[in-house]
């Protein structure tokens, strides 16, 4: 593929279409994730162990493997590697792009195999450090056994992630979007396979391992037609590879800081309410993560290759323009979602998690603020990564993780807010992290945020006021009843969501906001096509 043909191919890729694919796949993935968690909460019944305690065992088992994966390898998956791959591809050096991909894949794969061996051998001591006395000996044994089945997953995720980074650089997103669905499906299948057996909840570790293997197989299918040839070699002499290696530690440590935060919260939750606390907090955290993945991660992932390409071309003006457009779209989409999430927190918790729904709803309510800032963080962090700056986000992450530990300790004390204090701390640090990165970004590029951007923000604030009122009116008209379950609950939640989001879209149109125009353009096209009229 020549430089010109590569550039033309990337330019033909529609960010909106890619974002649509990723949002659709992520939505299906989140539905499967909710179903998975609901089934875990509802199964593996043990007369001596409450259901939510069993879910707490499941959540605890994933902490250590996730920590190693994100701290060591996740920095290579996308944001730290793709700018270098984009540079090679832009200059028509596809062979060099694959050499870089192969080098980082081989290096990290070897490291993650060693990590898997460590997890396999030291699973029990690691679990003791993670939960202390928060779990019973039997629960700790089950969690450690499950963790041993998960020991290979960091290796599988690492290989799959590097391969999908190369595919995204080439403009291929389908297999990247589809692969995680098979991971969730595999765990769901394992629930039904093992729930009535002596293996019990530990079988979910087998399901997760099978899911990791399936995910890698699906990703590998995406390499067909890309001229990728794996070589058992690391090209240490490559200047780009050496530069990539220098970028990895800050990005990986940045990812690892988030996992340290998760481990700290798990330890505090276990100390406050044992396995029940771990389960309730993680269930609420899953609810809060869903819109972040649906909007922030999906849209930012779709936009990131284009941002890299603009800088590779030397078009800083287009980089600014496309970054701001993505930022504004994310803000416009996220605010009504946060409003719906806050007002409907009780409805959502009861619909998705039958166990301890009021406790989960309370925690989720405090986490809704974090939804907005973590969604915005997804694109702001990529502003730095596109410019091959992984150090600044790391420094900020280290600061906020220290702050989070302090706040989590202070706010979760019995004399303060208990388990809810962990959720409050999350929202506070998410706000601070974005505020700091946003300030650094403006300082570095004084011309980035123009009057047009601030005018759009002012309009968005005004529109959001109407959206807020609409959401409040709807929960007043359709309050959550004690006996609301099943279809009745779903109908109320749907009505609240539809009216609130429709109000946001309608008022945005009245204010002439640019973000709403693609929606009406697409609707107009569908309507005219359905009646057989030219568009």
Short mmCIF file of C-alpha atoms in Angstrom, two decimals:
data_model
loop_
_atom_site.label_atom_id
_atom_site.label_comp_id
_atom_site.label_asym_id
_atom_site.label_seq_id
_atom_site.Cartn_x
_atom_site.Cartn_y
_atom_site.Cartn_z
CA UNK A 1 0.00 0.00 0.00
CA UNK A 2 1.50 3.34 -1.02
CA UNK A 3 1.50 6.49 1.03
CA UNK A 4 -1.16 8.12 -1.15
CA UNK A 5 -3.46 5.09 -1.15
CA UNK A 6 -3.10 4.74 2.61
CA UNK A 7 -4.00 8.39 3.15
CA UNK A 8 -7.01 8.12 0.85
CA UNK A 9 -8.20 4.99 2.66
CA UNK A 10 -8.02 6.68 6.05
CA UNK A 11 -9.77 9.79 4.77
CA UNK A 12 -12.64 7.68 3.44
CA UNK A 13 -13.26 6.29 6.92
CA UNK A 14 -16.21 8.05 8.51
CA UNK A 15 -15.65 8.77 12.19
CA UNK A 16 -19.42 8.83 12.72
CA UNK A 17 -19.83 5.41 11.10
CA UNK A 18 -16.98 3.93 13.12
CA UNK A 19 -18.36 5.51 16.28
CA UNK A 20 -21.77 4.04 15.44
CA UNK A 21 -20.25 0.58 15.06
CA UNK A 22 -18.32 0.85 18.33
CA UNK A 23 -21.28 2.31 20.25
CA UNK A 24 -23.55 -0.43 18.92
CA UNK A 25 -21.07 -3.19 19.80
CA UNK A 26 -20.35 -1.62 23.19
CA UNK A 27 -24.09 -1.37 23.90
CA UNK A 28 -24.52 -5.07 23.15
CA UNK A 29 -21.44 -5.79 25.26
CA UNK A 30 -22.82 -3.77 28.18
CA UNK A 31 -26.18 -5.53 27.96
CA UNK A 32 -24.34 -8.86 28.04
CA UNK A 33 -22.24 -7.56 30.94
CA UNK A 34 -25.33 -6.57 32.91
CA UNK A 35 -26.93 -9.92 32.11
CA UNK A 36 -23.75 -11.69 33.21
CA UNK A 37 -23.69 -9.84 36.54
CA UNK A 38 -27.42 -10.32 37.12
CA UNK A 39 -27.09 -14.06 36.48
CA UNK A 40 -24.10 -14.29 38.82
CA UNK A 41 -26.07 -12.48 41.51
CA UNK A 42 -29.03 -14.80 40.97
CA UNK A 43 -27.23 -18.14 40.81
CA UNK A 44 -24.72 -20.26 42.74
CA UNK A 45 -27.10 -20.41 45.68
CA UNK A 46 -25.51 -21.72 48.85
CA UNK A 47 -27.53 -22.02 52.08
CA UNK A 48 -24.60 -20.69 54.08
CA UNK A 49 -23.55 -17.90 51.70
CA UNK A 50 -25.75 -14.98 50.59
CA UNK A 51 -25.95 -14.50 46.84
CA UNK A 52 -24.26 -11.10 46.88
CA UNK A 53 -21.37 -12.63 48.85
CA UNK A 54 -20.81 -15.06 45.99
CA UNK A 55 -20.73 -12.14 43.55
CA UNK A 56 -18.19 -10.48 45.85
CA UNK A 57 -15.93 -13.51 45.40
CA UNK A 58 -16.25 -13.17 41.63
CA UNK A 59 -15.35 -9.47 41.62
CA UNK A 60 -12.40 -9.98 43.98
CA UNK A 61 -10.89 -12.68 41.75
CA UNK A 62 -10.44 -10.28 38.80
CA UNK A 63 -8.60 -7.49 40.63
CA UNK A 64 -5.06 -8.89 40.59
CA UNK A 65 -5.00 -10.14 36.95
CA UNK A 66 -6.47 -6.82 35.82
CA UNK A 67 -3.86 -4.92 37.82
CA UNK A 68 -0.95 -6.74 36.14
CA UNK A 69 -2.49 -6.43 32.69
CA UNK A 70 -3.15 -2.69 32.91
CA UNK A 71 0.09 -1.83 34.72
CA UNK A 72 2.41 -3.73 32.38
CA UNK A 73 0.71 -4.12 29.01
CA UNK A 74 -2.33 -1.91 28.60
CA UNK A 75 -0.23 1.15 27.83
CA UNK A 76 0.72 -0.52 24.57
CA UNK A 77 -2.87 -1.08 23.51
CA UNK A 78 -3.73 1.86 21.31
CA UNK A 79 -2.84 5.26 22.62
CA UNK A 80 0.91 4.75 23.21
CA UNK A 81 1.55 2.60 20.12
CA UNK A 82 -0.84 3.88 17.46
CA UNK A 83 0.85 7.29 16.88
CA UNK A 84 4.06 5.46 15.90
CA UNK A 85 2.17 3.01 13.70
CA UNK A 86 0.34 5.92 12.09
CA UNK A 87 3.65 7.64 11.29
CA UNK A 88 4.97 4.54 9.55
CA UNK A 89 1.72 4.01 7.65
CA UNK A 90 1.51 7.67 6.59
CA UNK A 91 4.97 7.38 5.02
CA UNK A 92 3.97 4.22 3.16
CA UNK A 93 6.11 1.93 5.31
CA UNK A 94 3.60 -0.80 6.02
CA UNK A 95 6.35 -3.37 6.52
CA UNK A 96 7.87 -1.12 9.19
CA UNK A 97 4.48 -0.80 10.84
CA UNK A 98 4.22 -4.58 11.14
CA UNK A 99 7.78 -4.83 12.45
CA UNK A 100 6.90 -2.38 15.22
CA UNK A 101 3.71 -4.30 16.01
CA UNK A 102 5.54 -7.64 16.06
CA UNK A 103 8.31 -6.30 18.29
CA UNK A 104 6.03 -4.90 20.95
CA UNK A 105 3.79 -7.98 20.75
CA UNK A 106 6.69 -10.40 21.31
CA UNK A 107 8.19 -8.39 24.15
CA UNK A 108 4.98 -7.92 26.10
CA UNK A 109 3.76 -11.46 25.41
CA UNK A 110 6.89 -12.87 27.07
CA UNK A 111 6.47 -10.56 30.06
CA UNK A 112 2.79 -11.45 30.47
CA UNK A 113 3.55 -15.19 30.35
CA UNK A 114 5.88 -14.66 33.33
CA UNK A 115 3.15 -12.66 35.05
CA UNK A 116 0.70 -15.51 34.47
CA UNK A 117 3.11 -17.93 36.14
CA UNK A 118 3.43 -15.59 39.15
CA UNK A 119 -0.36 -15.36 39.52
CA UNK A 120 -0.66 -19.13 39.22
CA UNK A 121 1.88 -19.76 42.01
CA UNK A 122 1.03 -16.92 44.41
CA UNK A 123 -2.75 -16.65 44.02
CA UNK A 124 -3.56 -17.32 47.70
CA UNK A 125 -1.04 -14.85 49.23
CA UNK A 126 -2.19 -12.19 46.73
CA UNK A 127 -5.82 -12.70 47.70
CA UNK A 128 -4.91 -12.37 51.39
CA UNK A 129 -3.26 -9.02 50.64
CA UNK A 130 -6.23 -7.87 48.57
CA UNK A 131 -9.13 -8.52 50.95
CA UNK A 132 -7.50 -9.07 54.34
CA UNK A 133 -10.14 -10.48 56.69
CA UNK A 134 -13.00 -9.17 54.56
CA UNK A 135 -13.74 -12.62 53.12
CA UNK A 136 -14.15 -15.93 54.87
CA UNK A 137 -11.48 -18.63 54.32
CA UNK A 138 -13.80 -20.50 51.92
CA UNK A 139 -14.53 -17.34 49.96
CA UNK A 140 -10.83 -16.51 49.73
CA UNK A 141 -10.08 -20.05 48.55
CA UNK A 142 -12.73 -19.81 45.80
CA UNK A 143 -11.49 -16.38 44.71
CA UNK A 144 -7.85 -17.55 44.58
CA UNK A 145 -8.79 -20.69 42.63
CA UNK A 146 -10.77 -18.61 40.16
CA UNK A 147 -7.82 -16.23 39.86
CA UNK A 148 -5.59 -19.12 38.82
CA UNK A 149 -7.86 -19.79 35.85
CA UNK A 150 -7.54 -16.10 34.98
CA UNK A 151 -3.72 -16.19 35.08
CA UNK A 152 -3.39 -16.57 31.29
CA UNK A 153 -5.89 -13.83 30.43
CA UNK A 154 -3.43 -10.90 30.72
CA UNK A 155 -1.31 -12.63 28.04
CA UNK A 156 -4.34 -13.25 25.80
CA UNK A 157 -5.63 -9.68 26.20
CA UNK A 158 -2.18 -8.24 25.49
CA UNK A 159 -1.73 -10.09 22.21
CA UNK A 160 -5.30 -9.29 21.12
CA UNK A 161 -4.93 -5.64 22.08
CA UNK A 162 -1.75 -5.06 20.09
CA UNK A 163 -3.23 -6.75 17.03
CA UNK A 164 -6.36 -4.58 17.23
CA UNK A 165 -4.22 -1.43 17.62
CA UNK A 166 -2.62 -2.23 14.26
CA UNK A 167 -6.02 -2.97 12.73
CA UNK A 168 -7.41 0.35 13.97
CA UNK A 169 -4.43 2.16 12.45
CA UNK A 170 -5.41 0.57 9.14
CA UNK A 171 -9.01 1.67 9.62
CA UNK A 172 -10.32 -1.77 10.60
CA UNK A 173 -12.63 -1.65 13.59
CA UNK A 174 -15.11 -4.51 13.09
CA UNK A 175 -13.18 -7.34 14.77
CA UNK A 176 -12.01 -4.97 17.53
CA UNK A 177 -15.67 -4.22 18.23
CA UNK A 178 -16.95 -7.80 18.01
CA UNK A 179 -14.26 -9.71 19.93
CA UNK A 180 -15.24 -8.62 23.50
CA UNK A 181 -18.79 -9.89 22.95
CA UNK A 182 -17.50 -13.44 22.84
CA UNK A 183 -15.72 -12.91 26.16
CA UNK A 184 -18.97 -11.97 27.91
CA UNK A 185 -20.90 -14.73 26.16
CA UNK A 186 -18.38 -17.31 27.31
CA UNK A 187 -18.77 -16.29 30.96
CA UNK A 188 -22.56 -16.33 30.64
CA UNK A 189 -22.45 -19.85 29.20
CA UNK A 190 -20.18 -20.95 32.07
CA UNK A 191 -22.81 -19.78 34.58
CA UNK A 192 -25.30 -22.31 33.25
CA UNK A 193 -22.67 -25.02 32.81
CA UNK A 194 -21.25 -24.87 36.35
CA UNK A 195 -24.00 -23.45 38.59
CA UNK A 196 -25.34 -26.87 39.64
CA UNK A 197 -21.99 -28.65 39.78
CA UNK A 198 -19.41 -29.12 42.51
CA UNK A 199 -17.18 -26.59 40.75
CA UNK A 200 -19.74 -23.84 41.32
CA UNK A 201 -18.73 -20.22 41.04
CA UNK A 202 -15.09 -21.16 40.40
CA UNK A 203 -16.29 -22.32 36.98
CA UNK A 204 -16.65 -18.68 35.99
CA UNK A 205 -12.85 -18.55 35.90
CA UNK A 206 -12.93 -21.33 33.31
CA UNK A 207 -15.52 -19.36 31.34
CA UNK A 208 -13.36 -16.23 31.47
CA UNK A 209 -10.31 -18.17 30.26
CA UNK A 210 -12.30 -19.66 27.37
CA UNK A 211 -13.62 -16.18 26.60
CA UNK A 212 -10.09 -14.77 26.43
CA UNK A 213 -9.09 -17.46 23.95
CA UNK A 214 -12.20 -16.86 21.82
CA UNK A 215 -11.56 -13.11 21.86
CA UNK A 216 -8.02 -13.62 20.53
CA UNK A 217 -9.26 -15.95 17.78
CA UNK A 218 -11.83 -13.37 16.61
CA UNK A 219 -9.17 -10.63 16.63
CA UNK A 220 -6.82 -12.85 14.61
CA UNK A 221 -9.48 -13.15 11.90
CA UNK A 222 -9.21 -9.38 11.44
CA UNK A 223 -5.63 -9.82 10.21
CA UNK A 224 -6.79 -11.57 7.04
CA UNK A 225 -5.81 -9.46 4.06
CA UNK A 226 -3.47 -7.15 6.00
CA UNK A 227 -0.16 -8.77 4.93
CA UNK A 228 0.68 -9.41 8.58
CA UNK A 229 3.39 -12.03 9.10
CA UNK A 230 4.44 -12.84 12.64
CA UNK A 231 8.15 -13.23 13.25
CA UNK A 232 9.77 -14.56 16.44
CA UNK A 233 11.95 -11.48 16.62
CA UNK A 234 12.20 -8.15 18.43
CA UNK A 235 13.66 -5.34 16.31
CA UNK A 236 15.64 -3.69 19.10
CA UNK A 237 17.60 -1.48 16.68
CA UNK A 238 14.52 0.36 15.42
CA UNK A 239 14.52 4.00 16.59
CA UNK A 240 10.73 4.06 16.57
CA UNK A 241 10.61 0.91 18.70
CA UNK A 242 13.00 2.45 21.19
CA UNK A 243 10.91 5.63 21.25
CA UNK A 244 7.76 3.51 21.71
CA UNK A 245 9.36 1.72 24.66
CA UNK A 246 10.09 5.08 26.27
CA UNK A 247 6.43 6.00 25.91
CA UNK A 248 5.09 2.77 27.39
CA UNK A 249 6.10 3.07 31.07
CA UNK A 250 4.27 6.36 31.71
CA UNK A 251 1.13 5.14 29.92
CA UNK A 252 1.22 1.73 31.61
CA UNK A 253 1.78 3.27 35.02
CA UNK A 254 -1.11 5.62 34.29
CA UNK A 255 -3.34 2.61 33.61
CA UNK A 256 -1.91 0.86 36.65
CA UNK A 257 -2.81 3.81 38.85
CA UNK A 258 -6.47 3.24 37.97
CA UNK A 259 -6.13 -0.41 39.00
CA UNK A 260 -4.47 0.57 42.27
CA UNK A 261 -7.52 2.71 42.85
CA UNK A 262 -9.72 -0.33 42.20
CA UNK A 263 -7.67 -2.48 44.59
CA UNK A 264 -7.82 0.18 47.30
CA UNK A 265 -11.59 0.49 46.91
CA UNK A 266 -11.97 -3.30 47.05
CA UNK A 267 -9.91 -3.44 50.26
CA UNK A 268 -11.95 -0.65 51.86
CA UNK A 269 -15.26 -2.18 50.70
CA UNK A 270 -14.26 -5.58 52.13
CA UNK A 271 -13.35 -3.95 55.45
CA UNK A 272 -16.65 -2.07 55.61
CA UNK A 273 -19.10 -4.82 54.64
CA UNK A 274 -17.15 -7.93 53.62
CA UNK A 275 -18.06 -9.66 50.37
CA UNK A 276 -21.41 -7.84 50.39
CA UNK A 277 -19.60 -4.51 50.29
CA UNK A 278 -17.38 -5.66 47.41
CA UNK A 279 -20.44 -6.85 45.50
CA UNK A 280 -22.57 -3.73 46.04
CA UNK A 281 -19.77 -1.32 45.21
CA UNK A 282 -18.73 -3.22 42.07
CA UNK A 283 -22.32 -3.50 40.87
CA UNK A 284 -22.74 0.28 41.20
CA UNK A 285 -19.36 0.81 39.51
CA UNK A 286 -20.46 -1.36 36.57
CA UNK A 287 -23.55 0.82 36.13
CA UNK A 288 -21.41 3.96 36.12
CA UNK A 289 -18.87 2.46 33.68
CA UNK A 290 -21.45 1.55 31.02
CA UNK A 291 -22.10 5.07 29.61
CA UNK A 292 -18.38 5.89 29.81
CA UNK A 293 -17.60 2.93 27.56
CA UNK A 294 -20.60 3.58 25.30
CA UNK A 295 -19.81 7.22 24.70
CA UNK A 296 -16.34 8.20 25.87
CA UNK A 297 -14.35 5.13 24.92
CA UNK A 298 -16.25 4.28 21.73
CA UNK A 299 -16.25 7.78 20.21
CA UNK A 300 -12.70 8.62 21.31
CA UNK A 301 -11.44 5.32 19.92
CA UNK A 302 -13.13 6.08 16.60
CA UNK A 303 -11.63 9.57 16.46
CA UNK A 304 -8.11 8.69 17.65
CA UNK A 305 -6.69 7.29 14.36
CA UNK A 306 -7.83 10.45 12.55
CA UNK A 307 -6.22 12.66 15.19
CA UNK A 308 -2.97 10.72 14.81
CA UNK A 309 -3.17 11.01 11.04
CA UNK A 310 -3.67 14.80 11.20
CA UNK A 311 -0.53 15.24 13.27
CA UNK A 312 1.38 12.84 11.03
CA UNK A 313 0.36 15.05 8.09
CA UNK A 314 1.45 18.18 9.97
CA UNK A 315 -2.12 19.57 9.89
CA UNK A 316 -2.37 21.00 13.40
CA UNK A 317 -5.36 23.11 12.32
CA UNK A 318 -7.37 20.04 11.36
CA UNK A 319 -6.21 18.27 14.52
CA UNK A 320 -7.63 21.12 16.61
CA UNK A 321 -10.87 21.18 14.67
CA UNK A 322 -11.55 17.45 14.88
CA UNK A 323 -10.55 17.30 18.54
CA UNK A 324 -12.94 20.12 19.47
CA UNK A 325 -15.77 18.63 17.42
CA UNK A 326 -15.35 15.31 19.23
CA UNK A 327 -15.13 17.01 22.62
CA UNK A 328 -18.32 19.00 22.01
CA UNK A 329 -20.22 15.96 20.79
CA UNK A 330 -19.17 13.97 23.86
CA UNK A 331 -20.25 16.75 26.22
CA UNK A 332 -23.58 17.15 24.41
CA UNK A 333 -24.28 13.41 24.53
CA UNK A 334 -23.11 12.81 28.08
CA UNK A 335 -25.01 15.49 29.98
CA UNK A 336 -28.52 14.10 29.29
CA UNK A 337 -27.25 10.59 30.03
CA UNK A 338 -25.97 11.78 33.43
CA UNK A 339 -29.31 13.43 34.14
CA UNK A 340 -31.25 10.28 33.25
CA UNK A 341 -28.81 8.12 35.24
CA UNK A 342 -29.16 10.25 38.37
CA UNK A 343 -32.95 10.49 38.33
CA UNK A 344 -33.38 6.82 37.31
CA UNK A 345 -30.75 5.32 39.60
CA UNK A 346 -33.34 3.39 41.62
CA UNK A 347 -35.08 2.11 38.49
CA UNK A 348 -31.81 0.96 36.92
CA UNK A 349 -30.53 -0.78 40.05
CA UNK A 350 -33.76 -2.71 40.52
CA UNK A 351 -34.03 -3.62 36.84
CA UNK A 352 -30.48 -4.92 36.51
CA UNK A 353 -29.54 -6.10 40.01
CA UNK A 354 -32.28 -7.79 42.00
CA UNK A 355 -30.08 -8.14 45.11
CA UNK A 356 -29.58 -5.08 47.35
CA UNK A 357 -30.95 -2.67 44.73
CA UNK A 358 -31.44 0.30 47.16
CA UNK A 359 -27.81 0.11 48.34
CA UNK A 360 -26.54 -0.12 44.77
CA UNK A 361 -28.76 2.80 43.70
CA UNK A 362 -27.36 4.97 46.50
CA UNK A 363 -23.78 4.27 45.46
CA UNK A 364 -24.59 4.77 41.77
CA UNK A 365 -26.16 8.15 42.51
CA UNK A 366 -22.88 9.42 43.92
CA UNK A 367 -21.00 8.03 40.91
CA UNK A 368 -23.08 9.84 38.28
CA UNK A 369 -20.90 12.95 38.43
CA UNK A 370 -17.90 10.79 37.58
CA UNK A 371 -19.71 9.61 34.43
CA UNK A 372 -19.47 13.05 32.84
CA UNK A 373 -15.85 13.74 33.73
CA UNK A 374 -14.55 10.28 32.84
CA UNK A 375 -16.31 10.44 29.49
CA UNK A 376 -14.70 13.80 28.76
CA UNK A 377 -11.37 12.44 30.03
CA UNK A 378 -11.47 9.79 27.29
CA UNK A 379 -10.94 12.40 24.55
CA UNK A 380 -8.87 14.92 26.54
CA UNK A 381 -6.30 12.24 27.41
CA UNK A 382 -6.06 11.36 23.73
CA UNK A 383 -5.12 14.97 22.97
CA UNK A 384 -1.92 14.25 24.90
CA UNK A 385 -1.41 10.72 23.58
CA UNK A 386 -1.75 11.83 19.94
CA UNK A 387 1.20 14.14 20.58
CA UNK A 388 3.13 11.22 22.09
CA UNK A 389 2.92 12.70 25.58
CA UNK A 390 2.18 9.93 28.05
CA UNK A 391 4.04 11.57 30.94
CA UNK A 392 1.59 14.38 31.73
CA UNK A 393 -1.46 12.11 32.16
CA UNK A 394 0.72 9.83 34.35
CA UNK A 395 1.79 12.64 36.67
CA UNK A 396 -1.82 13.75 37.05
CA UNK A 397 -2.94 10.15 37.64
CA UNK A 398 -0.36 9.64 40.39
CA UNK A 399 -1.57 12.80 42.10
CA UNK A 400 -5.25 11.86 41.93
CA UNK A 401 -4.67 8.26 43.05
CA UNK A 402 -2.91 9.52 46.17
CA UNK A 403 -5.75 11.97 46.70
CA UNK A 404 -8.29 9.18 46.13
CA UNK A 405 -6.70 6.96 48.79
CA UNK A 406 -6.83 9.83 51.28
CA UNK A 407 -10.41 10.76 50.41
CA UNK A 408 -11.57 7.13 50.34
CA UNK A 409 -10.16 6.59 53.82
CA UNK A 410 -11.64 9.79 55.24
CA UNK A 411 -15.05 9.55 53.57
CA UNK A 412 -15.62 5.81 54.10
CA UNK A 413 -15.13 5.86 57.86
CA UNK A 414 -18.16 4.75 59.93
CA UNK A 415 -18.41 8.31 61.28
CA UNK A 416 -18.54 9.69 57.71
CA UNK A 417 -20.35 8.06 54.74
CA UNK A 418 -19.32 4.41 54.93
CA UNK A 419 -19.40 2.58 51.60
CA UNK A 420 -20.93 5.63 49.89
CA UNK A 421 -17.74 7.54 50.73
CA UNK A 422 -15.87 5.46 48.15
CA UNK A 423 -18.30 6.60 45.44
CA UNK A 424 -18.09 10.23 46.56
CA UNK A 425 -14.30 10.09 46.40
CA UNK A 426 -14.48 8.71 42.85
CA UNK A 427 -16.57 11.64 41.61
CA UNK A 428 -14.33 14.19 43.32
CA UNK A 429 -11.09 12.85 41.84
CA UNK A 430 -12.64 12.40 38.36
CA UNK A 431 -13.54 16.11 38.42
CA UNK A 432 -10.10 17.18 39.63
CA UNK A 433 -8.26 15.01 37.08
CA UNK A 434 -10.13 16.50 34.12
CA UNK A 435 -9.75 20.05 35.49
CA UNK A 436 -5.96 19.67 35.72
CA UNK A 437 -5.52 18.10 32.27
CA UNK A 438 -7.86 20.65 30.74
CA UNK A 439 -5.81 23.50 32.25
CA UNK A 440 -2.52 22.03 30.96
CA UNK A 441 -4.06 21.57 27.51
CA UNK A 442 -5.19 25.19 27.33
CA UNK A 443 -1.81 26.42 28.59
CA UNK A 444 0.04 24.51 25.87
CA UNK A 445 -2.26 25.53 23.04
CA UNK A 446 -3.61 29.00 23.79
CA UNK A 447 -5.51 29.12 20.49
CA UNK A 448 -7.30 25.80 20.97
CA UNK A 449 -10.49 27.01 22.63
CA UNK A 450 -12.02 29.85 20.64
CA UNK A 451 -15.17 31.91 21.18
CA UNK A 452 -17.18 29.47 19.05
CA UNK A 453 -16.37 26.68 21.50
CA UNK A 454 -17.29 28.72 24.56
CA UNK A 455 -20.48 29.89 22.88
CA UNK A 456 -21.39 26.25 22.30
CA UNK A 457 -20.69 25.45 25.98
CA UNK A 458 -22.97 28.31 27.07
CA UNK A 459 -25.76 26.99 24.85
CA UNK A 460 -25.23 23.47 26.19
CA UNK A 461 -25.58 24.69 29.78
CA UNK A 462 -28.85 26.42 28.89
CA UNK A 463 -30.18 23.36 27.09
CA UNK A 464 -29.20 21.13 30.00
CA UNK A 465 -31.38 23.19 32.32
CA UNK A 466 -34.46 22.23 30.28
CA UNK A 467 -33.28 18.61 30.18
CA UNK A 468 -32.93 18.59 33.95
CA UNK A 469 -36.46 19.92 34.41
CA UNK A 470 -37.84 17.33 31.98
CA UNK A 471 -36.16 14.49 33.89
CA UNK A 472 -37.49 15.76 37.23
CA UNK A 473 -41.03 16.07 35.89
CA UNK A 474 -40.94 12.53 34.51
CA UNK A 475 -39.84 10.87 37.76
CA UNK A 476 -42.51 12.91 39.55
CA UNK A 477 -45.18 11.65 37.14
CA UNK A 478 -43.81 8.07 37.14
CA UNK A 479 -42.41 7.44 40.63
CA UNK A 480 -40.74 4.15 41.49
CA UNK A 481 -43.29 1.99 43.29
CA UNK A 482 -42.48 -0.65 45.88
CA UNK A 483 -43.99 -3.38 43.73
CA UNK A 484 -42.61 -2.19 40.37
CA UNK A 485 -40.91 -5.12 38.68
CA UNK A 486 -40.38 -6.52 35.22
CA UNK A 487 -42.34 -4.87 32.41
CA UNK A 488 -43.87 -2.15 34.59
CA UNK A 489 -40.43 -1.06 35.71
CA UNK A 490 -39.07 -1.23 32.16
CA UNK A 491 -41.94 0.90 30.78
CA UNK A 492 -41.43 3.62 33.40
CA UNK A 493 -37.68 3.70 32.83
CA UNK A 494 -38.15 3.82 29.06
CA UNK A 495 -40.66 6.67 29.30
CA UNK A 496 -38.37 8.72 31.56
CA UNK A 497 -35.40 8.14 29.27
CA UNK A 498 -37.21 8.84 25.99
CA UNK A 499 -38.87 12.06 27.16
CA UNK A 500 -35.72 13.42 28.81
CA UNK A 501 -33.46 12.68 25.83
CA UNK A 502 -36.07 13.95 23.34
CA UNK A 503 -36.31 17.20 25.28
CA UNK A 504 -32.54 17.57 25.11
CA UNK A 505 -32.53 17.03 21.34
CA UNK A 506 -35.52 19.33 20.69
CA UNK A 507 -34.23 22.23 22.80
CA UNK A 508 -30.76 21.81 21.26
CA UNK A 509 -32.35 22.20 17.83
CA UNK A 510 -34.17 25.38 18.96
CA UNK A 511 -30.86 26.79 20.20
CA UNK A 512 -29.26 25.96 16.85
CA UNK A 513 -26.59 23.67 18.28
CA UNK A 514 -24.37 22.02 15.65
CA UNK A 515 -24.28 18.69 17.50
CA UNK A 516 -27.95 17.99 16.82
CA UNK A 517 -27.80 18.59 13.06
CA UNK A 518 -26.50 15.11 12.09
CA UNK A 519 -29.46 13.54 13.92
CA UNK A 520 -32.05 15.49 11.93
CA UNK A 521 -30.10 14.99 8.73
CA UNK A 522 -30.12 11.21 9.27
CA UNK A 523 -33.84 11.23 10.19
CA UNK A 524 -34.65 13.28 7.10
CA UNK A 525 -32.75 10.83 4.94
CA UNK A 526 -34.60 7.85 6.47
CA UNK A 527 -38.02 9.50 6.08
CA UNK A 528 -37.49 10.48 2.46
CA UNK A 529 -36.09 7.05 1.64
CA UNK A 530 -39.11 5.32 3.23
CA UNK A 531 -41.57 7.29 1.08
CA UNK A 532 -39.53 6.82 -2.09
CA UNK A 533 -38.56 10.48 -2.50
CA UNK A 534 -35.08 11.69 -3.47
CA UNK A 535 -33.08 13.06 -0.57
#
